[in-house]
Each structure stands twice: as structure tokens, then as C-alpha cells.
Tab-separated table of C-alpha atoms in Angstrom:
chain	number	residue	atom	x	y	z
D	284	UNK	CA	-185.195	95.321	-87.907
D	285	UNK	CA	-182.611	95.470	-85.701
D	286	UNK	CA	-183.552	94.820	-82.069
D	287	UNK	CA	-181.234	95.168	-78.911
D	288	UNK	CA	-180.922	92.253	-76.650
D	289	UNK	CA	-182.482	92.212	-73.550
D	290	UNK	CA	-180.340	91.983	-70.582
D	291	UNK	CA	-181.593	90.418	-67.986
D	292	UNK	CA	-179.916	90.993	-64.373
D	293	UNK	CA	-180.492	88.422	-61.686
D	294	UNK	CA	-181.481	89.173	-57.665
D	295	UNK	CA	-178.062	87.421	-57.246
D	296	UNK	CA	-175.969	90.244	-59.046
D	297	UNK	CA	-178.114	93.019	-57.892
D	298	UNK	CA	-177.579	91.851	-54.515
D	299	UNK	CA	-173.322	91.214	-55.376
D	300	UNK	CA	-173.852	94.608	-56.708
D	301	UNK	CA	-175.297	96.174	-53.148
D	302	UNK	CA	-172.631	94.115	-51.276
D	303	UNK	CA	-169.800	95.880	-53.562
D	304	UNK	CA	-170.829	99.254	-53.351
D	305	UNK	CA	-171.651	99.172	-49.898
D	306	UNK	CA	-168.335	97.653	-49.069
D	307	UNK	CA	-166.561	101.094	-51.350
D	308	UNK	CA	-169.021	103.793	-49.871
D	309	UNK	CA	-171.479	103.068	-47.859
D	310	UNK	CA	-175.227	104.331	-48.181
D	311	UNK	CA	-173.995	106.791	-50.659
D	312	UNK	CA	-173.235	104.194	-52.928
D	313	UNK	CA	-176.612	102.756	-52.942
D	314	UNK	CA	-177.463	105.247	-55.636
D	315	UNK	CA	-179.607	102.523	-57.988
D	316	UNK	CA	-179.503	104.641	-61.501
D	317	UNK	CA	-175.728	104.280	-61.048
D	318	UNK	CA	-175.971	100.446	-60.417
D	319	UNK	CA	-178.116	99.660	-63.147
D	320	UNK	CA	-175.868	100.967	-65.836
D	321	UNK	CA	-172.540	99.235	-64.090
D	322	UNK	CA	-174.953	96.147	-64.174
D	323	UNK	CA	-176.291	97.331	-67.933
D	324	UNK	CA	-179.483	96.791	-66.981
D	325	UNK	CA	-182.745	99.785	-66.631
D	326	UNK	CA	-183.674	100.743	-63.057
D	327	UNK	CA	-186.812	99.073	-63.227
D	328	UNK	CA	-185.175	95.736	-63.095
D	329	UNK	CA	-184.010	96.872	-59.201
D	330	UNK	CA	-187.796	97.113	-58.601
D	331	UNK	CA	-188.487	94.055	-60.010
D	332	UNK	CA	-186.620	92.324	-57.370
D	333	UNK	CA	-187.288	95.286	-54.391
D	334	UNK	CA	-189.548	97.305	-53.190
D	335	UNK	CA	-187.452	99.841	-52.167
D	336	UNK	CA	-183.696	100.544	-51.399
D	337	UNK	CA	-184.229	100.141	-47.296
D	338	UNK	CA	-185.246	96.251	-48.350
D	339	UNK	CA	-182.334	95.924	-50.743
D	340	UNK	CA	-179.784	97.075	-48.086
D	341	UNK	CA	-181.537	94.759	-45.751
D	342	UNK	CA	-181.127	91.879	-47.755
D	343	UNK	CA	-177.352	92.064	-48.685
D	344	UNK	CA	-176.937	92.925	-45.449
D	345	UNK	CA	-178.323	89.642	-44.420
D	346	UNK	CA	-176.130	87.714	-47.869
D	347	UNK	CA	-173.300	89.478	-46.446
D	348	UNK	CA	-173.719	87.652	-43.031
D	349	UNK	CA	-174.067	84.364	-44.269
D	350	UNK	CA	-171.003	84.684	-46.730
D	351	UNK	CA	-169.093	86.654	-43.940
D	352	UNK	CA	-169.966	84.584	-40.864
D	353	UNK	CA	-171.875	81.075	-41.894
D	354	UNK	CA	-169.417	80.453	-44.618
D	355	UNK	CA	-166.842	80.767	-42.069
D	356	UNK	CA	-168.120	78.566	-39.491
D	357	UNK	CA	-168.978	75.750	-42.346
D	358	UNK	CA	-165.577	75.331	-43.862
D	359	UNK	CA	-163.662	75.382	-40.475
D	360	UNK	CA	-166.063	73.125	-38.689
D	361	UNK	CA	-165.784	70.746	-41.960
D	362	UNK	CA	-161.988	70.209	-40.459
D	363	UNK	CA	-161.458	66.669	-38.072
D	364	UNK	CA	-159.358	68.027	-35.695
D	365	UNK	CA	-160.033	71.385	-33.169
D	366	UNK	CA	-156.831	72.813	-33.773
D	367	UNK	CA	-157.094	72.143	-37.330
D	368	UNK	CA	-160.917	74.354	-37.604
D	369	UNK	CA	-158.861	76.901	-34.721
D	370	UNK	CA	-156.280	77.535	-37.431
D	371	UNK	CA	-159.141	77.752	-40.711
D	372	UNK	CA	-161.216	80.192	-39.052
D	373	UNK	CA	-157.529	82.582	-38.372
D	374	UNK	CA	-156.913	82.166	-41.896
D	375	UNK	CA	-160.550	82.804	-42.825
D	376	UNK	CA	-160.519	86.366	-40.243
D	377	UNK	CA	-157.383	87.549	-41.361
D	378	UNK	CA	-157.259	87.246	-45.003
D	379	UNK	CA	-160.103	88.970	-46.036
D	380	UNK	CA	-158.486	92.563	-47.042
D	381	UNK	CA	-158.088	94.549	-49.847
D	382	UNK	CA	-162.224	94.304	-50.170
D	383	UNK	CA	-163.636	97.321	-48.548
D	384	UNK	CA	-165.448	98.236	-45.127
D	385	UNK	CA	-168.393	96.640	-45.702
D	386	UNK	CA	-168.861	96.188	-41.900
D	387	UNK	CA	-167.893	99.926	-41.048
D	388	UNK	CA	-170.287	101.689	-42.738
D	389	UNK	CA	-172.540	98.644	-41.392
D	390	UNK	CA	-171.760	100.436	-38.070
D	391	UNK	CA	-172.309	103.809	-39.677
D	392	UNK	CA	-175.980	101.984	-40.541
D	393	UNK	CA	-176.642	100.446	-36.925
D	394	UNK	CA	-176.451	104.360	-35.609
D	395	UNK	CA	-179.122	105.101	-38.024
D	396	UNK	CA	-181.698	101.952	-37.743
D	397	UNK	CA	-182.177	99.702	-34.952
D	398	UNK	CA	-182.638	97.275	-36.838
D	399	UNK	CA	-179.391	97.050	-38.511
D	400	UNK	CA	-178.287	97.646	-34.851
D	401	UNK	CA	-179.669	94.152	-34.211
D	402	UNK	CA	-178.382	92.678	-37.705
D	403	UNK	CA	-174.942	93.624	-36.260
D	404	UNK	CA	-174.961	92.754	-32.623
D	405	UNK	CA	-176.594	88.996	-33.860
D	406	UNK	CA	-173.121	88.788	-36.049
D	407	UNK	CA	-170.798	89.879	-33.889
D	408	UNK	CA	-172.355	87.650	-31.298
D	409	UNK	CA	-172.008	84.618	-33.550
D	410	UNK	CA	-168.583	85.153	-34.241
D	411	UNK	CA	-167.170	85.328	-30.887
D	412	UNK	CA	-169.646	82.141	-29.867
D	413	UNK	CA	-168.040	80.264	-32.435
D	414	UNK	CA	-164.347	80.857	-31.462
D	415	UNK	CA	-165.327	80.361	-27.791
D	416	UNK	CA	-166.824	76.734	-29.161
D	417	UNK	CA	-163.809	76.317	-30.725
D	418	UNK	CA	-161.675	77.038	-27.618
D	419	UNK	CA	-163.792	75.332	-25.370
D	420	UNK	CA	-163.050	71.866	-26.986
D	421	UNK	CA	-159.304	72.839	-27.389
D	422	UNK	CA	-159.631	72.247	-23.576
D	423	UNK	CA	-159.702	75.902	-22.486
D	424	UNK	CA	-161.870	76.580	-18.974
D	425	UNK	CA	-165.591	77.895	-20.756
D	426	UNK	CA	-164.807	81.324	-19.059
D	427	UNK	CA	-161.207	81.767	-20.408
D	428	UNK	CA	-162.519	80.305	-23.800
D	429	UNK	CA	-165.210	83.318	-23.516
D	430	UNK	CA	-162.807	85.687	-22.678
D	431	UNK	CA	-160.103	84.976	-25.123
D	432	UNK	CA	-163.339	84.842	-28.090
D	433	UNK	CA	-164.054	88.259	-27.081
D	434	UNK	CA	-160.069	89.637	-27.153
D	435	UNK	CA	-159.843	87.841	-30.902
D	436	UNK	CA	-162.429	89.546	-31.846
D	437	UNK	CA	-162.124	93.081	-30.963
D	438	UNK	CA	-157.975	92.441	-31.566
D	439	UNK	CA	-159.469	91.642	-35.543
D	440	UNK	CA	-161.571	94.836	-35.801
D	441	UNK	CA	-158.056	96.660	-35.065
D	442	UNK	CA	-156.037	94.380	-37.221
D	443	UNK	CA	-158.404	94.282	-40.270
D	444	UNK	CA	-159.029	98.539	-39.582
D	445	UNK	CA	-155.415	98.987	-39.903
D	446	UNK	CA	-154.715	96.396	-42.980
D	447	UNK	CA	-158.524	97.142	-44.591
D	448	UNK	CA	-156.835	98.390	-47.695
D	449	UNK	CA	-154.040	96.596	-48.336
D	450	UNK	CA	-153.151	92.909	-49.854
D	451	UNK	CA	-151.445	90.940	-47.227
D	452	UNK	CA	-149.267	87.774	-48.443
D	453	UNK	CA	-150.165	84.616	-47.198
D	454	UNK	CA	-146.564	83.844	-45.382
D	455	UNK	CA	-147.486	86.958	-43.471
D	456	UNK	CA	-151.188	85.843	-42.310
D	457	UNK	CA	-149.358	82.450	-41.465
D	458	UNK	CA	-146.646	83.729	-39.554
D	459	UNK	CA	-149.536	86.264	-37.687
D	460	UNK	CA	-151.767	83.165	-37.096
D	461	UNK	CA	-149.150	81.160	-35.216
D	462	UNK	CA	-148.740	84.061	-33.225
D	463	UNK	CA	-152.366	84.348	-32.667
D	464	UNK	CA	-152.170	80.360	-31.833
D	465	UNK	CA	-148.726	80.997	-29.572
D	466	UNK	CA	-150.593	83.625	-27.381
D	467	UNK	CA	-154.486	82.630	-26.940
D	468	UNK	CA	-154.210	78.433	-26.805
D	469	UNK	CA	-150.476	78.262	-26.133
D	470	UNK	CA	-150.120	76.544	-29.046
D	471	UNK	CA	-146.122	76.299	-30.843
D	472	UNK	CA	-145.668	74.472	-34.143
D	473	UNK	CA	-149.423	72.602	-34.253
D	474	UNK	CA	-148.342	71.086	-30.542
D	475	UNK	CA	-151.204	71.629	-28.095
């Protein structure tokens, strides 16, 4: 008798799956009959792993924020030198396009559920923390180093809304960083 093989999805890929759709749509992507067969797995494996779809967007939500955000802050703080973990997390901000608006429709979400509201403000919060950290010891005033965290951050929800969609070349995100550098540390040509 032929039997058909079992396929057996992981939380990991069910997750990557949420993260993906999300990113292309929004909540109306979360439509778990359609994920299941792009995943070629039955429904009842989502269940397996989730109670219900509220707990599965809550939980890529939270993988997205440690890929998006912790992943950041480890590989740039991994750098010796400030200016050196300055310039990783630019290139880490500003060449991630071409991948969706996953955290657009996690605004759309925020309006909905205060707790996503919370999710969101907790990121953001980190973010600009970070690059004020990172200014800070660059020898910026703490104040300045706040203020400048804050511009970067709202002047990358512009840049990456504008550029969401498209594949920028790496000369170009190197030739916008050392702007970046030029105009918030005063930096020229890795000189401090």
C-alpha cells in the first residue's frame, strides 16, 4: 500500500510563515488554511503549535523584534571601536528593503490592540536607546546624543517608507551612511 509521507511543519516555519505574510498584507494575510498549503502541511498542525491566531500574531510579532531589533544591537555592539558599531547599525537600518511592511501594518495592529500598542512603543524605544548609547560614547553631550537618536529614527521610517519596495545597491547605502555619519557625529572619511 502506498502511503503519503507525513509532513511535518515546525513552530519555526509556521512562525517564518506569519512573519512573511504579515510583512506582504497584514492581518489579512493571516488567513491559516492558506498558510498550511504554502507550508504543505493540514491546518491542524497551526493548532498544534497555537491556540489561536491572536497568539500566533503575538508571537512573530515578538520573533520579529528580536530578529529586527536584538539582532541588530548584537552584531554592531560585537564591533571594537564606537564608530565602527555607529556605522554597522546604518548599514543594518538601511539595508533592509525589498522585504515588506512588516512594521506598518504593525502600526495598523497597535490601533487595534493595546497590546501590540505596547509591543511597538517597547521597540521603537529600544532602537532609539541604542543609537543614543552609541552616540553617547562617540562623545556626543547625553541630550544631543538623545536628540539626534530620535531624528535617525523617525528620518528611517521616511527613508525605509519611501525605498520599502525597492532593492537598493550597497554603494548607494554606503554613500547614504557617510552622509548620515557627515551630518549627526560630524564624522568625514571614518575621522571623528
Amino acid at each position: 500500500m502506498f502511503r503519503i509521507p507525513k509532513v511535518i511543519v515546525t513552530e519555526d516555519q509556521w512562525l517564518a510563515k506569519g512573519m512573511e505574510k504579515f510583512a506582504e498584507s497584514g492581518i489579512d494575510g493571516m488567513v491559516i488554511e492558506k498558510m498550511a498549503a504554502e507550508l504543505g502541511c493540514s491546518k491542524s498542525s497551526f493548532y498544534w503549535y497555537f491556540k489561536n491566531r491572536y497568539e500566533f500574531i503575538a508571537r512573530f510579532v515578538e520573533r520579529w523584534a528580536q530578529i529586527a531589533t536584538q539582532q541588530v544591537i548584537l552584531e554592531s555592539s560585537v564591533l571594537e571601536k564606537t564608530e565602527e558599531q555607529i556605522t554597522e547599525l546604518l548599514v543594518q537600518m538601511f539595508s533592509v528593503t525589498g522585504k515588506g511592511d512588516f512594521l506598518f501594518y504593525l502600526r495598523n495592529l497597535a490601533k487595534q490592540y493595546l497590546s501590540f500598542q505596547s509591543t511597538l512603543e517597547m521597540i521603537e524605544r529600544k532602537r532609539m536607546q541604542y543609537a543614543c548609547e552609541l552616540f553617547t560614547k562617540a562623545g556626543m553631550p547625553p541630550q544631543e546624543a538623545e536628540q539626534k537618536s530620535f531624528l535617525l529614527y523617525h528620518y528611517y521610517l521616511g527613508w525605509y517608507e519611501r525605498h520599502k519596495y525597492e532593492q537598493i545597491h550597497q554603494e548607494e547605502i554606503y554613500r547614504h551612511i557617510e552622509m548620515l555619519k557627515t551630518q549627526l557625529l560630524g564624522v568625514r572619511g571614518g575621522e571623528r
